[in-house]
Coordinates of C-alpha atoms and ligand atoms in Angstrom, one line a residue:
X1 CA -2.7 18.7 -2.3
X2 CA -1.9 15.0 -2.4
X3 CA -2.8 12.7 -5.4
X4 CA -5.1 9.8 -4.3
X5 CA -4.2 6.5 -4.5
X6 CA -6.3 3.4 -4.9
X7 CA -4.3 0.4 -4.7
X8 CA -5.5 -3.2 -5.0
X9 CA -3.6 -6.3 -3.3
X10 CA -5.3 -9.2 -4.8
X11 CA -3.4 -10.9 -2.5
X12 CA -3.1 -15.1 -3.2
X13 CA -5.8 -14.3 -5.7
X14 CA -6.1 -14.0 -9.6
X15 CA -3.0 -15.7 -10.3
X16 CA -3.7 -16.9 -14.0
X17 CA -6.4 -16.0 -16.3
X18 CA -8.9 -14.2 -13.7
X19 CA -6.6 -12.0 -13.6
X20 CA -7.0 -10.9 -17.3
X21 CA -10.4 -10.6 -17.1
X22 CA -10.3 -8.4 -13.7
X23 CA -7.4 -6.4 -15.2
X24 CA -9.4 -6.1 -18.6
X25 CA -12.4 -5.0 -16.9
X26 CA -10.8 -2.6 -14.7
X27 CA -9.0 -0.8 -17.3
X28 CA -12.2 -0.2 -19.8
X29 CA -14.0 0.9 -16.9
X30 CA -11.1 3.5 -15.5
X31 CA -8.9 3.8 -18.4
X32 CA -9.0 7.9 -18.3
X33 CA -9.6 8.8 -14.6
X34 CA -6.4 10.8 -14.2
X35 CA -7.0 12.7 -10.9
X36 CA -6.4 9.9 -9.0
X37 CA -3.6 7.2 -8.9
X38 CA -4.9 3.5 -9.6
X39 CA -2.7 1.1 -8.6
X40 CA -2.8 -3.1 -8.9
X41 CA -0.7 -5.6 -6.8
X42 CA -1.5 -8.4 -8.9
X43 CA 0.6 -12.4 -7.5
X44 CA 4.1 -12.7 -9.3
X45 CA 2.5 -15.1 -11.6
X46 CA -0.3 -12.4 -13.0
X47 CA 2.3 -9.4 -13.2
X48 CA 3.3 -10.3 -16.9
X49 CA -0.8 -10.7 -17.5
X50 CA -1.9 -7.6 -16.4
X51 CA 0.7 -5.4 -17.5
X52 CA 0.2 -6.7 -21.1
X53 CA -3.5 -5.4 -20.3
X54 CA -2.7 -2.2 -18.4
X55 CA 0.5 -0.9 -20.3
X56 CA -0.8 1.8 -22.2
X57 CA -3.0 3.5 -19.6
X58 CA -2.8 5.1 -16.5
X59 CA -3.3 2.5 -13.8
X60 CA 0.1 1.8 -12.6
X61 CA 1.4 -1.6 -11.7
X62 CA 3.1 -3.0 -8.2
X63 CA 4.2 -6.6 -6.7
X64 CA 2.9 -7.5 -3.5
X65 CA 6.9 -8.5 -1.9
X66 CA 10.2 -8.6 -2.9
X67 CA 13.8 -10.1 -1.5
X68 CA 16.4 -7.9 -0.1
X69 CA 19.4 -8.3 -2.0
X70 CA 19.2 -7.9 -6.2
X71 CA 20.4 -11.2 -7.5
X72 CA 22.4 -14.2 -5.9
X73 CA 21.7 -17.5 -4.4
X74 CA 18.5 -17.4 -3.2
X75 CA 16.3 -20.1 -4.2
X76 CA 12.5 -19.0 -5.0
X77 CA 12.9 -15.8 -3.9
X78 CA 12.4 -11.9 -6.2
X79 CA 14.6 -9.5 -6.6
X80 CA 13.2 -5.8 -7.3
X81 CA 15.1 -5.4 -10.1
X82 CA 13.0 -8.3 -11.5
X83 CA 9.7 -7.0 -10.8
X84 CA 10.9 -3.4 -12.2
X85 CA 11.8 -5.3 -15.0
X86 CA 8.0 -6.7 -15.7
X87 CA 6.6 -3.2 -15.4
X88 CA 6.2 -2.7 -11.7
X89 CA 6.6 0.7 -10.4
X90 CA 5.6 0.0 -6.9
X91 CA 5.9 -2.9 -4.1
X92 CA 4.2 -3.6 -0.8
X93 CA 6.3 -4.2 2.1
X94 CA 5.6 -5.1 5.9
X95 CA 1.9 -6.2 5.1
X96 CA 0.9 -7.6 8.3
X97 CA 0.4 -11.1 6.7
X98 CA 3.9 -11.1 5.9
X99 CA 5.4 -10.0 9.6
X100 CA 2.8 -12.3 11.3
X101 CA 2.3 -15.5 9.1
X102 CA 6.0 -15.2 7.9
X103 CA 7.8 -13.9 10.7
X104 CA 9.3 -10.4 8.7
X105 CA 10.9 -8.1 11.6
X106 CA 11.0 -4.5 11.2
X107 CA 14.5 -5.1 10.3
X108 CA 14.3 -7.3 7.5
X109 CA 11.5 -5.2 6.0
X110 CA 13.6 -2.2 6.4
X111 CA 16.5 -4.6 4.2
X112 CA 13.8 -5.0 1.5
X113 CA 12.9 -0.9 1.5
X114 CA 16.4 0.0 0.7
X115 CA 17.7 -2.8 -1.8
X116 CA 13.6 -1.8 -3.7
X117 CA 14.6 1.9 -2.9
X118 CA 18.0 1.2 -4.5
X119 CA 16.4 -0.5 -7.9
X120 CA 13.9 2.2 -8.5
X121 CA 10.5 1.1 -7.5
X122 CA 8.2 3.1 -5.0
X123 CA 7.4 1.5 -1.8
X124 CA 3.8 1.3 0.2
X125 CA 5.4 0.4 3.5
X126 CA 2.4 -1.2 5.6
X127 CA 2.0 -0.8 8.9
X128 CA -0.4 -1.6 11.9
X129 CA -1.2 -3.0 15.6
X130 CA -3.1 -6.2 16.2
X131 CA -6.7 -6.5 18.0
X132 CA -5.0 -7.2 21.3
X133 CA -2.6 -4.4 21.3
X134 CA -5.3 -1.4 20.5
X135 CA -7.3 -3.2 23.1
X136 CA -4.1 -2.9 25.8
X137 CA -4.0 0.9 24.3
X138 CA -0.1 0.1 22.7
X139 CA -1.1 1.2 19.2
X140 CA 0.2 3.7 18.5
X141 CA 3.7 2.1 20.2
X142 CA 3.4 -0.4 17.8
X143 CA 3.1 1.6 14.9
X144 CA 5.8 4.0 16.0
X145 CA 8.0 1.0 16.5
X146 CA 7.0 -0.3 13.4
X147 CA 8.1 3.1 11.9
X148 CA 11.2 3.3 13.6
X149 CA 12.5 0.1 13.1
X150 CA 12.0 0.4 9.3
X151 CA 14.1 3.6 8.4
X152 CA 17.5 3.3 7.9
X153 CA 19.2 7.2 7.1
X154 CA 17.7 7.4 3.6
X155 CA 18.2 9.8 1.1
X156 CA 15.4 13.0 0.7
X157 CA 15.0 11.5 -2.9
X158 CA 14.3 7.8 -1.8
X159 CA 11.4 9.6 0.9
X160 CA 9.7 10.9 -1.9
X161 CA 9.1 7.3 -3.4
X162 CA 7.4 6.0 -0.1
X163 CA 3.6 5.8 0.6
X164 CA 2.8 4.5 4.4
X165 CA -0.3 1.8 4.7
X166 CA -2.2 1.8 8.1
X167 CA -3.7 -1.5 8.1
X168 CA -5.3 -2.5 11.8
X169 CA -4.9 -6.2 11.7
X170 CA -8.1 -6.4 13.2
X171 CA -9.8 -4.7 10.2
X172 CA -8.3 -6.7 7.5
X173 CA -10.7 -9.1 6.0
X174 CA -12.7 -9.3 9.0
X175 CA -15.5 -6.7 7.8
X176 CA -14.5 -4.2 10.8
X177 CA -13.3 -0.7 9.4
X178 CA -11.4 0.9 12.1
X179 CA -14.2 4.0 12.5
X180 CA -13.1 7.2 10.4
X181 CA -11.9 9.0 13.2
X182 CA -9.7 6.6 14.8
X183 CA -8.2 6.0 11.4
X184 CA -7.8 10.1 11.2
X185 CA -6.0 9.7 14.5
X186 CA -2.7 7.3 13.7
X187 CA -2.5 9.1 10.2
X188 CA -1.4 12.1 11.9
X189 CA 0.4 10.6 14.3
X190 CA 2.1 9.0 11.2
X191 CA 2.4 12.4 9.7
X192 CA 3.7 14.0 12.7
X193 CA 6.4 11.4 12.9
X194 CA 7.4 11.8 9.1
X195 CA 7.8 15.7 10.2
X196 CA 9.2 15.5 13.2
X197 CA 12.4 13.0 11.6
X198 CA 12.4 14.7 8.1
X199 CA 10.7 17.8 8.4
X200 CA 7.6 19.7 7.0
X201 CA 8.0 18.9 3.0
X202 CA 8.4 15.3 3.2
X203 CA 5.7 14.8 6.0
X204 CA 2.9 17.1 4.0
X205 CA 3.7 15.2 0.7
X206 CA 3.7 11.6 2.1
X207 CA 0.8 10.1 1.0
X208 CA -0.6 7.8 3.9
X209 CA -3.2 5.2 3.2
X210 CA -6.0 3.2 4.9
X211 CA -6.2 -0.1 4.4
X212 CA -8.5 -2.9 6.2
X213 CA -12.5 -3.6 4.6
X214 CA -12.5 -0.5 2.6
X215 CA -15.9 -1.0 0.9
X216 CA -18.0 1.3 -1.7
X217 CA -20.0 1.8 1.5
X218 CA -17.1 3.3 3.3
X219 CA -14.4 4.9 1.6
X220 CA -16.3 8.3 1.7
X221 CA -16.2 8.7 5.3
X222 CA -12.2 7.8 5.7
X223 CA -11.1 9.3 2.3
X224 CA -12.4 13.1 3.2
X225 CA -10.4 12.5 6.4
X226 CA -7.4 15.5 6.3
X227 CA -4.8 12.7 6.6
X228 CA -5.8 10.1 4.9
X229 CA -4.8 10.0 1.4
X230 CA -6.6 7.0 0.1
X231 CA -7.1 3.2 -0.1
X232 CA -5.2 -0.2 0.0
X233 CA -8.0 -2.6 -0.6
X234 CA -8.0 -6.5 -0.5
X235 CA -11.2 -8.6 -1.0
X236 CA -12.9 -5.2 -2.8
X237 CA -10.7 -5.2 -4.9
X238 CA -11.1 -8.5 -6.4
X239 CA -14.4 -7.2 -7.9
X240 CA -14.5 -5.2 -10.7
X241 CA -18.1 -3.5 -9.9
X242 CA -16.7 -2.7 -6.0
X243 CA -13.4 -1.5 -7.2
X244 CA -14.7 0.4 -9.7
X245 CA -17.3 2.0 -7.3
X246 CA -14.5 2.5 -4.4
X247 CA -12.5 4.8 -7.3
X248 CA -15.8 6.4 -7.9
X249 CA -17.0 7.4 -4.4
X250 CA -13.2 8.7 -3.7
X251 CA -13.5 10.8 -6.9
X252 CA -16.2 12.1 -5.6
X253 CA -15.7 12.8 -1.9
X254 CA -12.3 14.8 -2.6
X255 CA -13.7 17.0 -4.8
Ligands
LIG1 P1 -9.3 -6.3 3.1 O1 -9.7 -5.1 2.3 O2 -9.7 -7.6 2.5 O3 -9.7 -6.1 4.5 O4 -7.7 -6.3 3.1 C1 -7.0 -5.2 3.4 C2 -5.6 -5.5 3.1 O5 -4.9 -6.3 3.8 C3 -4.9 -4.8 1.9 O6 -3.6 -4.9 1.9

């Protein structure tokens, strides 16, 4: 059976003292839920913040992107090594605002998976068609190419520390959850390609998430789906009481 994850992505959000005060609030009201993995992708500028406020619990910390090489001349950008440093254990990559408003290929994310691979951290690779290309019935083209563009030959042990995000673009922040079922659908389409390139153990152990308006209202009917293995949640997420209640309802439903 596979560990739920909750993970927040406060996005450009909470990047100085709010983010104390949502970390603080978080962690009194979760601090012992151990069934379930409660992860928060607080800006650069917060990670410091929240891990002071998170370090001796449970809820695990992550980074939101990272650069593809470990150190050098690169002005402004973050190594992995960095964020591992400041208590990350995880890092999103391939969020859909970062391919579409930044311009990151498959390719280049698939850079960024090994050198964060390479430094230690666990990876939520995000993946996910736009309105237009559901609508023209290339979805699940798009996420296979998305897939397939990503993985470079890496080892069984660096598999284990990757968690998959479906994310329609046209459910994120828009109030539109992609309807349970249809969410059930690419899951195990994502599951079956996991199996089919690296075989039954990695595939049934890969935890795949949903991502896109995940609401207290809503995470019940997607998180009892066989393949989906829990939430990646933006706007929620930025409130304690919804978080909190998100964590809840999935408690709830999987047991
Ligand atoms: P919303 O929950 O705001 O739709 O955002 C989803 C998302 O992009 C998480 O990475």
């Amino acid at each position: 059976m596979r560990k739920p994850l909750i993970a927040g992505n406060w996005k450009m959000n909470m990047g100085g003292s709010d983010s104390k005060e949502l970390s603080r609030s978080i962690r009194n009201a979760l601090d012992d839920y151990t069934d379930i993995d409660i992860l928060l992708c607080p800006p650069y500028t917060a990670i410091t913040h929240v891990y002071e406020i998170i370090k001796n619990t449970s809820i695990i910390l992550g980074a939101q992107n990272c650069f593809y090489e470990s150190k050098g001349a690169f002005t402004g950008e973050i190594s992995p090594l960095f964020l591992l440093d400041i208590g990350c254990k995880y890092v999103i990559l391939g969020h859909s605002e970062r391919r579409y408003y930044f311009g990151e290929t498959a390719d280049l994310i698939g850079k960024k998976m090994i050198c964060s691979l390479d430094s230690g951290l666990n990876i939520i690779l995000c993946v996910g068609e736009k309105l237009e290309e559901r609508e023209n019935g290339e979805a699940f083209e798009i996420v296979k190419s998305q897939l397939e563009g990503s993985f470079r030959n890496l080892p069984e042990d660096y598999l284990k520390k990757i968690t998959v995000a479906y994310e329609p673009v046209w459910a994120i922040g828009t109030g539109k959850t992609c309807e349970p079922n249809m969410a059930e659908e690419m899951h195990h389409f994502i599951r079956s390609w996991f199996k089919v390139k690296f075989g039954d153990i990695i595939s049934n152990n890969l935890r795949i998430l949903y991502g896109g308006s995940i609401k207290p209202e809503n995470i019940s009917s997607l998180i009892v789906k066989e393949d989906i293995d829990g939430g990646l949640i933006g706007g929620a997420s930025l409130n304690v009481d919804s978080f909190i209640q998100i964590i809840k309802n999935t408690i709830k439903a999987v047991h």
